[in-house]
């Protein structure tokens, strides 16, 4: 009897292990998790789901190659870099008919000009989430993040492009500068700011701001929307001197073992119902025309989630920077090490 049972159990595991699988690598807190089991149920494909917290972490992990992913979710500038370094597969769009739902504004973008490698997932801006019960002044400049009044009440993004970017914007420079002197200046500014910073965080920023642990935080807009939904004292501002606008897209890394499974997953994520579940849950801004129509007024009318064209005028996208990235790495390491 026991033997039979053992054979049956072993058989079950062998069967399970043989299931078609895809490996998905996404940002933390960036999906309605019920979507994963729905995909598994509907397609019979098992999903192994891992998360990362910055583009740079994702890049290092994919480049190291140890684990091969079938779908990943980099941002614009990182997609460009991965295309240039021959790290991405061209997507067969015949297998992604739901691509038709992607708003034209998010097609033909400069990081993937012919729409060959990437499918937009969410987009947004970088700005300041602040607690109006703790900040009694207008927030319209990056300078406030250097105001000693807010010592240990400031959260910065633990993400080198974003934090160096904020310092560059404060100095009036481009987010894409390759000028070493300007980068050094930005690095110095971040070092000066460090005693005022409570913590460098990524996904933890939402809980900390909702709990009132800090007064000001540099955030990606979707996290601001989530924070505002949970704490009415929270507000979001894009400084007058401008900011970064970004798009995160689904891509298939070279070396993917199940490209067709990856395309099925990408298409599934673009079905109207699934795109709606995801945007409703994570509150990031969707590029999906039909899913957007299903959203509640409060989020559609929230300028943090869906800013006016005018508000987006003074934004810049990150470009891939080539060799100068070494300087970014060095400067960021120095800032964090102090
Ligand atoms: C969600 C991460 C958002 C990605 N936790 C911003 N590009």
Coordinates of C-alpha atoms and ligand atoms in Angstrom, one line a residue:
X1 CA 0.0 0.0 0.0
X2 CA 2.7 2.4 1.1
X3 CA 4.7 1.6 -2.1
X4 CA 1.7 2.3 -4.3
X5 CA 1.2 5.6 -2.5
X6 CA 4.8 6.5 -2.9
X7 CA 4.7 5.7 -6.6
X8 CA 1.5 7.8 -7.0
X9 CA 3.0 10.7 -5.1
X10 CA 6.3 10.6 -7.0
X11 CA 4.3 10.3 -10.3
X12 CA 2.4 13.4 -9.3
X13 CA 5.6 15.4 -8.8
X14 CA 7.1 14.2 -12.0
X15 CA 4.0 15.2 -13.7
X16 CA 4.1 18.6 -12.0
X17 CA 7.7 19.2 -12.9
X18 CA 7.0 18.5 -16.5
X19 CA 4.4 21.2 -16.8
X20 CA 5.3 23.9 -19.3
X21 CA 6.8 26.8 -17.4
X22 CA 7.6 30.4 -17.8
X23 CA 10.0 32.5 -15.7
X24 CA 8.7 36.0 -15.1
X25 CA 10.9 38.8 -13.6
X26 CA 8.9 41.9 -12.5
X27 CA 9.2 44.9 -10.1
X28 CA 8.0 44.3 -6.6
X29 CA 4.3 45.2 -5.8
X30 CA 3.6 45.5 -9.5
X31 CA 0.8 43.0 -10.3
X32 CA -2.5 41.7 -8.9
X33 CA -1.2 38.3 -7.9
X34 CA -4.5 36.6 -8.6
X35 CA -3.6 37.3 -12.3
X36 CA -0.7 34.8 -12.1
X37 CA -2.9 31.9 -10.9
X38 CA -5.5 32.8 -13.5
X39 CA -2.9 32.6 -16.2
X40 CA -1.8 29.2 -14.9
X41 CA -5.4 27.9 -14.8
X42 CA -6.3 29.2 -18.2
X43 CA -3.2 28.1 -20.1
X44 CA -1.8 25.2 -18.0
X45 CA 1.5 27.0 -18.1
X46 CA 3.2 27.3 -14.7
X47 CA 4.6 30.7 -13.7
X48 CA 7.8 31.0 -11.7
X49 CA 7.6 34.6 -10.5
X50 CA 10.5 36.6 -9.2
X51 CA 10.8 40.3 -8.3
X52 CA 13.5 43.0 -8.5
X53 CA 13.5 46.6 -7.1
X54 CA 15.5 48.6 -9.7
X55 CA 16.4 48.4 -13.3
X56 CA 20.0 48.1 -12.4
X57 CA 19.4 45.0 -10.2
X58 CA 17.3 43.4 -12.9
X59 CA 20.0 44.1 -15.5
X60 CA 22.8 42.5 -13.4
X61 CA 20.7 39.4 -12.7
X62 CA 19.8 38.9 -16.3
X63 CA 23.3 39.6 -17.6
X64 CA 24.8 37.1 -15.1
X65 CA 22.7 34.6 -16.9
X66 CA 22.4 32.0 -14.1
X67 CA 18.6 32.1 -14.3
X68 CA 17.0 32.7 -17.7
X69 CA 13.8 34.6 -17.7
X70 CA 11.1 34.5 -20.3
X71 CA 9.5 37.8 -19.5
X72 CA 11.0 40.9 -17.8
X73 CA 9.7 44.4 -17.1
X74 CA 12.5 47.0 -17.6
X75 CA 12.0 50.8 -18.1
X76 CA 12.6 52.7 -21.4
X77 CA 16.3 53.5 -21.0
X78 CA 17.1 50.0 -19.8
X79 CA 15.3 48.5 -22.7
X80 CA 17.4 50.6 -25.1
X81 CA 20.5 49.4 -23.4
X82 CA 19.4 45.8 -23.5
X83 CA 18.6 46.1 -27.2
X84 CA 22.0 47.7 -27.9
X85 CA 23.7 44.9 -26.0
X86 CA 21.7 42.2 -27.9
X87 CA 20.0 41.0 -24.7
X88 CA 16.4 41.0 -26.0
X89 CA 14.4 38.8 -28.4
X90 CA 12.2 40.3 -31.0
X91 CA 8.6 39.7 -30.0
X92 CA 6.3 37.9 -32.5
X93 CA 3.4 40.3 -32.5
X94 CA 1.2 37.8 -34.3
X95 CA 1.1 36.1 -30.9
X96 CA 0.2 39.4 -29.1
X97 CA -3.1 40.5 -30.8
X98 CA -4.1 42.5 -27.7
X99 CA -1.2 44.9 -28.5
X100 CA -4.0 46.8 -30.3
X101 CA -5.2 48.0 -27.0
X102 CA -2.0 49.9 -26.3
X103 CA -2.6 53.7 -26.6
X104 CA -0.8 55.1 -29.6
X105 CA 1.1 57.5 -27.3
X106 CA 3.0 54.6 -26.1
X107 CA 4.1 53.2 -29.4
X108 CA 7.0 54.2 -31.6
X109 CA 8.9 55.5 -28.6
X110 CA 12.6 56.3 -29.1
X111 CA 13.9 53.3 -27.0
X112 CA 12.1 50.9 -29.4
X113 CA 11.3 52.9 -32.5
X114 CA 9.8 50.1 -34.5
X115 CA 7.9 48.4 -31.7
X116 CA 9.8 45.2 -32.1
X117 CA 11.0 44.3 -28.6
X118 CA 8.7 45.8 -25.9
X119 CA 5.1 46.0 -24.9
X120 CA 4.1 48.8 -22.5
X121 CA 2.8 47.8 -19.0
X122 CA 2.6 50.9 -16.8
X123 CA 3.9 54.5 -17.1
X124 CA 4.3 57.5 -14.8
X125 CA 6.4 60.3 -13.4
X126 CA 8.8 60.8 -10.5
X127 CA 7.7 63.4 -8.0
X128 CA 7.4 64.3 -4.3
X129 CA 4.9 62.6 -2.1
X130 CA 4.4 64.7 1.1
X131 CA 2.3 64.7 4.2
X132 CA 0.3 68.0 4.4
X133 CA 0.1 67.5 8.2
X134 CA 3.8 67.8 8.4
X135 CA 4.7 70.1 5.5
X136 CA 3.2 73.5 5.8
X137 CA 4.3 75.1 2.6
X138 CA 3.9 74.7 -1.1
X139 CA 5.9 71.9 -2.6
X140 CA 7.0 73.0 -6.0
X141 CA 10.7 72.6 -6.0
X142 CA 13.3 69.8 -5.5
X143 CA 15.0 72.2 -3.1
X144 CA 12.7 71.2 -0.3
X145 CA 14.5 67.9 -0.1
X146 CA 17.6 69.8 1.0
X147 CA 15.8 71.9 3.7
X148 CA 17.3 71.1 7.2
X149 CA 13.9 71.7 8.7
X150 CA 13.0 68.2 7.4
X151 CA 16.0 66.4 8.9
X152 CA 15.4 62.7 9.1
X153 CA 11.9 63.2 7.6
X154 CA 13.0 62.6 4.0
X155 CA 12.8 59.4 2.0
X156 CA 14.9 59.1 -1.1
X157 CA 14.6 56.4 -3.8
X158 CA 17.2 53.7 -3.5
X159 CA 17.6 53.9 -7.3
X160 CA 20.7 55.5 -8.8
X161 CA 19.2 57.0 -12.0
X162 CA 16.2 58.4 -10.0
X163 CA 18.2 59.9 -7.1
X164 CA 21.1 61.3 -9.2
X165 CA 18.4 62.6 -11.5
X166 CA 16.7 64.5 -8.7
X167 CA 20.0 66.2 -7.8
X168 CA 20.7 67.0 -11.5
X169 CA 17.2 68.6 -11.8
X170 CA 17.8 70.6 -8.7
X171 CA 21.0 71.9 -10.3
X172 CA 19.1 72.7 -13.5
X173 CA 20.9 70.1 -15.5
X174 CA 19.6 67.4 -17.9
X175 CA 18.6 64.0 -16.5
X176 CA 20.8 62.6 -19.2
X177 CA 23.9 64.6 -18.8
X178 CA 27.2 63.0 -19.7
X179 CA 29.2 65.9 -18.3
X180 CA 31.4 64.4 -15.5
X181 CA 31.6 67.8 -13.7
X182 CA 27.8 68.0 -13.6
X183 CA 27.6 64.5 -12.3
X184 CA 30.2 65.2 -9.6
X185 CA 28.2 68.2 -8.5
X186 CA 25.0 66.1 -8.3
X187 CA 27.0 63.5 -6.3
X188 CA 28.2 66.2 -3.8
X189 CA 24.7 67.4 -3.4
X190 CA 23.4 63.9 -2.5
X191 CA 26.2 63.5 0.0
X192 CA 25.3 66.8 1.6
X193 CA 21.7 65.7 1.7
X194 CA 22.5 62.4 3.3
X195 CA 22.2 63.5 7.0
X196 CA 18.7 64.7 6.3
X197 CA 17.6 61.4 4.7
X198 CA 15.7 59.0 7.0
X199 CA 16.2 56.1 4.5
X200 CA 16.8 55.2 0.9
X201 CA 13.9 52.9 0.0
X202 CA 11.9 51.5 -2.9
X203 CA 8.7 49.6 -2.3
X204 CA 8.7 50.3 1.5
X205 CA 8.0 54.0 0.7
X206 CA 4.2 53.5 0.6
X207 CA 3.9 52.0 4.1
X208 CA 6.2 54.5 5.6
X209 CA 4.4 57.5 4.1
X210 CA 1.0 56.1 4.9
X211 CA 2.1 55.6 8.5
X212 CA 3.3 59.2 8.8
X213 CA 6.9 58.1 9.4
X214 CA 8.3 60.7 7.0
X215 CA 7.2 64.1 5.7
X216 CA 8.6 64.0 2.2
X217 CA 9.5 61.2 -0.2
X218 CA 10.7 60.9 -3.8
X219 CA 8.4 58.4 -5.4
X220 CA 7.2 56.9 -8.7
X221 CA 3.7 58.3 -9.3
X222 CA 1.8 55.0 -8.9
X223 CA 3.1 54.7 -5.3
X224 CA 1.9 58.2 -4.7
X225 CA -1.5 57.3 -5.9
X226 CA -1.5 54.2 -3.6
X227 CA -0.4 56.3 -0.6
X228 CA -3.0 59.0 -1.3
X229 CA -5.7 56.3 -1.5
X230 CA -4.8 55.2 2.0
X231 CA -3.9 58.4 3.8
X232 CA -5.8 61.6 3.0
X233 CA -3.0 63.8 4.3
X234 CA -0.8 62.7 1.4
X235 CA -0.3 64.8 -1.7
X236 CA 1.9 64.5 -4.8
X237 CA 3.8 67.3 -6.5
X238 CA 5.9 67.5 -9.6
X239 CA 8.4 70.3 -9.1
X240 CA 8.3 73.2 -11.5
X241 CA 11.8 72.6 -12.8
X242 CA 10.5 69.3 -14.3
X243 CA 10.9 65.6 -13.8
X244 CA 11.4 62.2 -15.4
X245 CA 8.6 60.5 -17.3
X246 CA 9.0 56.7 -17.7
X247 CA 7.4 53.7 -19.3
X248 CA 7.9 50.1 -18.0
X249 CA 7.4 47.5 -20.7
X250 CA 7.3 43.7 -21.0
X251 CA 10.3 42.2 -22.9
X252 CA 11.6 38.7 -23.7
X253 CA 15.3 38.4 -22.7
X254 CA 17.7 36.5 -25.0
X255 CA 18.1 33.0 -23.7
X256 CA 14.4 32.6 -22.8
X257 CA 13.5 29.0 -22.9
X258 CA 9.8 29.4 -23.6
X259 CA 9.4 32.3 -26.0
X260 CA 5.9 31.3 -27.1
X261 CA 4.8 30.9 -23.4
X262 CA 6.3 34.4 -22.9
X263 CA 4.2 35.8 -25.7
X264 CA 1.1 34.1 -24.4
X265 CA 1.8 35.7 -21.0
X266 CA 2.3 39.2 -22.5
X267 CA -0.9 38.9 -24.5
X268 CA -2.7 37.7 -21.4
X269 CA -1.5 40.7 -19.5
X270 CA -2.9 42.9 -22.2
X271 CA -6.4 41.4 -22.2
X272 CA -8.8 44.1 -21.0
X273 CA -9.9 42.4 -17.9
X274 CA -6.4 41.5 -16.7
X275 CA -5.0 44.9 -17.5
X276 CA -7.9 46.4 -15.5
X277 CA -7.2 44.1 -12.5
X278 CA -3.6 45.0 -12.5
X279 CA -4.0 48.8 -12.8
X280 CA -6.9 48.8 -10.2
X281 CA -4.7 46.9 -7.8
X282 CA -1.3 48.6 -8.2
X283 CA -2.8 52.0 -9.1
X284 CA 0.0 52.8 -11.6
X285 CA -1.1 54.5 -14.8
X286 CA -2.1 52.1 -17.5
X287 CA -1.3 52.6 -21.2
X288 CA -4.3 50.2 -22.0
X289 CA -7.1 52.2 -23.6
X290 CA -9.9 49.8 -22.6
X291 CA -8.8 49.1 -19.1
X292 CA -8.4 52.8 -18.5
X293 CA -12.1 53.4 -19.4
X294 CA -13.1 51.0 -16.6
X295 CA -11.4 52.9 -13.9
X296 CA -13.2 54.9 -11.2
X297 CA -13.4 58.7 -11.5
X298 CA -11.3 59.3 -8.5
X299 CA -8.2 57.8 -10.1
X300 CA -8.9 59.1 -13.6
X301 CA -9.2 62.6 -12.2
X302 CA -6.1 62.3 -10.0
X303 CA -3.4 64.2 -11.7
X304 CA -0.7 62.0 -10.1
X305 CA -2.1 59.1 -12.0
X306 CA -3.3 60.8 -15.2
X307 CA -1.5 64.2 -15.5
X308 CA -2.6 66.7 -18.1
X309 CA -0.5 67.1 -21.3
X310 CA 0.5 70.4 -19.9
X311 CA 1.9 68.9 -16.7
X312 CA 3.9 66.5 -18.8
X313 CA 5.4 69.2 -20.9
X314 CA 8.4 69.7 -18.6
X315 CA 9.4 66.1 -18.4
X316 CA 12.4 64.3 -19.8
X317 CA 12.8 60.5 -20.4
X318 CA 15.9 58.7 -19.3
X319 CA 18.2 57.8 -22.2
X320 CA 20.7 55.0 -22.3
X321 CA 24.0 56.6 -21.4
X322 CA 26.7 54.1 -22.5
X323 CA 30.1 54.4 -20.9
X324 CA 29.3 57.2 -18.6
X325 CA 27.2 54.8 -16.6
X326 CA 30.4 53.8 -14.8
X327 CA 30.4 57.3 -13.3
X328 CA 26.8 56.9 -12.2
X329 CA 27.8 53.6 -10.5
X330 CA 30.8 55.2 -8.8
X331 CA 29.0 58.3 -7.6
X332 CA 26.0 56.3 -6.3
X333 CA 28.3 53.9 -4.5
X334 CA 30.0 56.8 -2.8
X335 CA 26.8 58.4 -1.8
X336 CA 25.5 55.2 -0.3
X337 CA 28.8 54.4 1.4
X338 CA 29.2 57.5 3.4
Ligands
LIG1 C1 6.6 49.2 -8.4 C2 7.8 49.7 -9.2 C3 7.4 50.8 -10.1 C4 8.4 50.9 -11.2 N1 6.9 48.8 -7.2 C5 8.7 52.3 -11.6 N2 9.3 52.3 -12.8

